[in-house]
GROMACS .gro file of C-alpha atoms in nm:
model
  198
    1MET     CA    1 -13.054  11.987  -1.564
    2GLY     CA    2 -12.907  12.249  -1.795
    3ASN     CA    3 -13.098  12.462  -2.039
    4HIS     CA    4 -13.358  12.253  -2.217
    5HIS     CA    5 -13.694  12.305  -2.383
    6VAL     CA    6 -13.995  12.075  -2.412
    7LEU     CA    7 -14.170  12.083  -2.749
    8ASN     CA    8 -14.509  11.925  -2.816
    9ASN     CA    9 -14.599  11.723  -3.125
   10ASN     CA   10 -14.654  12.043  -3.326
   11GLY     CA   11 -14.310  12.185  -3.243
   12ILE     CA   12 -14.449  12.440  -2.998
   13ASP     CA   13 -14.235  12.514  -2.692
   14ILE     CA   14 -14.440  12.412  -2.386
   15SER     CA   15 -14.157  12.454  -2.134
   16GLN     CA   16 -14.339  12.724  -1.937
   17SER     CA   17 -14.635  12.496  -1.867
   18ASP     CA   18 -14.440  12.173  -1.814
   19THR     CA   19 -14.474  12.063  -1.450
   20TRP     CA   20 -14.269  11.743  -1.447
   21LEU     CA   21 -13.979  11.697  -1.203
   22ALA     CA   22 -13.729  11.414  -1.231
   23LEU     CA   23 -13.637  11.235  -0.909
   24THR     CA   24 -13.263  11.287  -0.861
   25THR     CA   25 -13.054  10.970  -0.887
   26ASN     CA   26 -12.688  10.893  -0.955
   27GLU     CA   27 -12.786  10.778  -1.305
   28LEU     CA   28 -13.010  11.073  -1.399
   29PRO     CA   29 -12.921  11.178  -1.755
   30GLU     CA   30 -12.935  11.545  -1.848
   31GLY     CA   31 -13.261  11.649  -2.011
   32ILE     CA   32 -13.502  11.393  -1.861
   33ALA     CA   33 -13.699  11.686  -1.719
   34LEU     CA   34 -13.648  12.061  -1.701
   35THR     CA   35 -13.601  12.043  -1.323
   36HIS     CA   36 -13.531  11.773  -1.070
   37THR     CA   37 -13.592  11.708  -0.702
   38SER     CA   38 -13.449  11.483  -0.435
   39LEU     CA   39 -13.663  11.234  -0.248
   40LEU     CA   40 -13.622  11.436   0.071
   41GLU     CA   41 -13.729  11.761  -0.100
   42LEU     CA   42 -14.029  11.587  -0.252
   43LEU     CA   43 -14.145  11.448   0.082
   44HIS     CA   44 -14.123  11.796   0.239
   45LYS     CA   45 -14.314  11.982  -0.032
   46SER     CA   46 -14.651  12.111   0.082
   47GLU     CA   47 -14.805  12.078  -0.265
   48LYS     CA   48 -14.827  11.764  -0.476
   49THR     CA   49 -14.615  11.759  -0.791
   50ASP     CA   50 -14.570  11.558  -1.110
   51VAL     CA   51 -14.269  11.329  -1.068
   52LEU     CA   52 -14.067  11.108  -1.302
   53LEU     CA   53 -13.908  10.799  -1.152
   54PRO     CA   54 -13.626  10.589  -1.300
   55LEU     CA   55 -13.781  10.262  -1.419
   56ASP     CA   56 -13.459  10.064  -1.366
   57ASP     CA   57 -13.456  10.158  -0.995
   58LEU     CA   58 -13.809  10.020  -0.950
   59LEU     CA   59 -13.720   9.672  -1.076
   60ASP     CA   60 -13.594   9.367  -0.895
   61ALA     CA   61 -13.321   9.135  -1.028
   62THR     CA   62 -13.571   8.948  -1.248
   63GLY     CA   63 -13.695   9.263  -1.423
   64LYS     CA   64 -14.027   9.280  -1.239
   65ILE     CA   65 -14.158   9.569  -1.031
   66ALA     CA   66 -13.993   9.526  -0.692
   67GLY     CA   67 -14.192   9.466  -0.377
   68GLY     CA   68 -14.086   9.512  -0.017
   69LEU     CA   69 -13.916   9.838   0.072
   70LEU     CA   70 -13.927   9.974  -0.284
   71GLN     CA   71 -14.300   9.916  -0.298
   72GLN     CA   72 -14.338  10.107   0.029
   73VAL     CA   73 -14.132  10.395  -0.112
   74ARG     CA   74 -14.354  10.402  -0.424
   75GLU     CA   75 -14.665  10.410  -0.205
   76LEU     CA   76 -14.516  10.694   0.000
   77LEU     CA   77 -14.432  10.884  -0.318
   78SER     CA   78 -14.787  10.841  -0.446
   79GLN     CA   79 -14.910  11.035  -0.142
   80HIS     CA   80 -14.687  11.330  -0.239
   81THR     CA   81 -14.741  11.337  -0.615
   82SER     CA   82 -15.031  11.441  -0.834
   83ARG     CA   83 -14.909  11.242  -1.135
   84THR     CA   84 -14.628  10.992  -1.182
   85GLY     CA   85 -14.427  10.884  -1.480
   86VAL     CA   86 -14.110  10.692  -1.549
   87TRP     CA   87 -13.802  10.739  -1.759
   88VAL     CA   88 -13.621  10.458  -1.931
   89THR     CA   89 -13.309  10.451  -2.146
   90SER     CA   90 -13.337  10.307  -2.494
   91ASP     CA   91 -13.054  10.063  -2.422
   92SER     CA   92 -13.289   9.866  -2.193
   93ASP     CA   93 -13.439   9.539  -2.312
   94THR     CA   94 -13.767   9.585  -2.504
   95ASP     CA   95 -13.893   9.255  -2.360
   96VAL     CA   96 -13.870   9.410  -2.013
   97LEU     CA   97 -14.115   9.681  -2.125
   98VAL     CA   98 -14.362   9.422  -2.251
   99GLY     CA   99 -14.337   9.233  -1.922
  100LEU     CA  100 -14.423   9.553  -1.733
  101SER     CA  101 -14.723   9.649  -1.945
  102GLU     CA  102 -14.971   9.662  -1.655
  103PHE     CA  103 -14.746   9.901  -1.462
  104LEU     CA  104 -14.652  10.114  -1.764
  105LEU     CA  105 -15.011  10.157  -1.878
  106GLN     CA  106 -15.083  10.333  -1.546
  107GLN     CA  107 -14.814  10.601  -1.598
  108ASP     CA  108 -14.906  10.953  -1.710
  109LEU     CA  109 -14.574  11.011  -1.888
  110ILE     CA  110 -14.300  10.784  -2.014
  111VAL     CA  111 -13.972  10.951  -2.112
  112ILE     CA  112 -13.746  10.751  -2.342
  113HIS     CA  113 -13.387  10.867  -2.312
  114VAL     CA  114 -13.168  10.801  -2.615
  115PRO     CA  115 -12.805  10.796  -2.494
  116LEU     CA  116 -12.642  10.782  -2.840
  117PHE     CA  117 -12.739  10.945  -3.168
  118VAL     CA  118 -12.696  10.614  -3.353
  119ASP     CA  119 -12.925  10.423  -3.114
  120GLY     CA  120 -13.251  10.360  -3.299
  121ARG     CA  121 -13.418  10.164  -3.021
  122GLY     CA  122 -13.611  10.474  -2.911
  123PHE     CA  123 -13.828  10.423  -3.220
  124SER     CA  124 -13.898  10.062  -3.118
  125PHE     CA  125 -13.971  10.161  -2.759
  126ALA     CA  126 -14.228  10.420  -2.859
  127GLN     CA  127 -14.395  10.185  -3.105
  128THR     CA  128 -14.396   9.897  -2.854
  129LEU     CA  129 -14.562  10.117  -2.591
  130ARG     CA  130 -14.836  10.218  -2.837
  131GLN     CA  131 -14.888   9.856  -2.944
  132MET     CA  132 -14.928   9.762  -2.577
  133GLY     CA  133 -15.213  10.014  -2.559
  134TYR     CA  134 -15.034  10.296  -2.379
  135GLU     CA  135 -15.236  10.615  -2.430
  136GLY     CA  136 -15.037  10.855  -2.212
  137GLU     CA  137 -14.762  11.091  -2.323
  138ILE     CA  138 -14.439  10.954  -2.466
  139ARG     CA  139 -14.152  11.204  -2.451
  140MET     CA  140 -13.817  11.166  -2.623
  141ALA     CA  141 -13.502  11.300  -2.456
  142GLY     CA  142 -13.131  11.266  -2.519
  143LYS     CA  143 -12.941  11.237  -2.844
  144PHE     CA  144 -13.183  11.223  -3.133
  145GLY     CA  145 -13.153  11.434  -3.444
  146ARG     CA  146 -13.381  11.698  -3.588
  147ASP     CA  147 -13.432  11.478  -3.894
  148GLN     CA  148 -13.555  11.194  -3.669
  149ILE     CA  149 -13.838  11.392  -3.507
  150ALA     CA  150 -14.096  11.321  -3.777
  151TYR     CA  151 -14.012  10.950  -3.765
  152LEU     CA  152 -14.037  10.948  -3.386
  153LEU     CA  153 -14.380  11.113  -3.414
  154ARG     CA  154 -14.484  10.832  -3.649
  155SER     CA  155 -14.355  10.580  -3.396
  156GLY     CA  156 -14.577  10.722  -3.122
  157ALA     CA  157 -14.380  11.001  -2.952
  158ASP     CA  158 -14.577  11.307  -2.836
  159SER     CA  159 -14.316  11.550  -2.709
  160PHE     CA  160 -13.943  11.615  -2.722
  161VAL     CA  161 -13.677  11.762  -2.494
  162LEU     CA  162 -13.424  11.968  -2.688
  163SER     CA  163 -13.118  12.144  -2.551
  164GLU     CA  164 -13.074  12.520  -2.578
  165HIS     CA  165 -12.789  12.453  -2.822
  166ASP     CA  166 -13.013  12.243  -3.048
  167MET     CA  167 -13.286  12.507  -3.036
  168GLN     CA  168 -13.042  12.778  -3.144
  169SER     CA  169 -12.882  12.568  -3.419
  170ILE     CA  170 -13.214  12.477  -3.582
  171SER     CA  171 -13.346  12.772  -3.780
  172ASP     CA  172 -13.695  12.633  -3.840
  173ILE     CA  173 -13.781  12.372  -3.579
  174GLY     CA  174 -14.140  12.354  -3.702
  175GLN     CA  175 -14.019  12.205  -4.029
  176ALA     CA  176 -13.879  11.902  -3.843
  177PHE     CA  177 -14.229  11.822  -3.717
  178ASN     CA  178 -14.387  11.829  -4.062
  179ALA     CA  179 -14.121  11.668  -4.279
  180LEU     CA  180 -14.319  11.347  -4.338
  181ALA     CA  181 -14.669  11.490  -4.350
  182SER     CA  182 -14.765  11.301  -4.667
  183SER     CA  183 -14.528  11.006  -4.659
  184TYR     CA  184 -14.618  10.641  -4.617
  185ASP     CA  185 -14.571  10.533  -4.255
  186GLY     CA  186 -14.530  10.159  -4.312
  187ARG     CA  187 -14.831  10.047  -4.111
  188ASN     CA  188 -15.052   9.911  -4.389
  189ALA     CA  189 -14.883   9.771  -4.696
  190ALA     CA  190 -15.222   9.664  -4.838
  191ALA     CA  191 -15.317  10.030  -4.873
  192LEU     CA  192 -15.042  10.086  -5.130
  193PRO     CA  193 -15.117  10.030  -5.499
  194MET     CA  194 -14.925   9.741  -5.651
  195PHE     CA  195 -14.849   9.949  -5.958
  196ALA     CA  196 -14.861  10.325  -5.992
  197ASN     CA  197 -15.062  10.467  -6.282
  198VAL     CA  198 -14.855  10.698  -6.495
   0.00000   0.00000   0.00000
């Protein structure tokens, strides 16, 4: 998966304690998890692990959680995992997420992969998940900028996967997590004064 680091919502590197493995697929983007595993390796492990599954591969043609063989595979996986999560790319349809709320609310971790720096749908995804009542961890991965971290935190993200290159090129990563500490977050316009006293 390359050299990546997981940072929590305070900008602290938690890579050493991160236990999540991404299930290897043909479409697995770099940085979804620090390590990955194949289905065969997972089924042969003696200990249970925390595994991320690709949401798109769990859906049928109508966008619902697939039954049949895929359901049996999910049930088999649940016997070999301690916690499960899913990863989704931000170019997926937000309405699909809303339609899967019951399933998503049961996940321990949801990783939102942003394939392009200019793709702002990761913000909407995180906010939609929080509005649905998701209380688990939301992790951002992919191509988001240092200056977007504070906004992603405001949208509901909890942790971030950064490449080794990004970690080395950012002199003070902690500053990215505190950039909007006193700014208005847009959630309650009624809380703003109509006119400022000078």
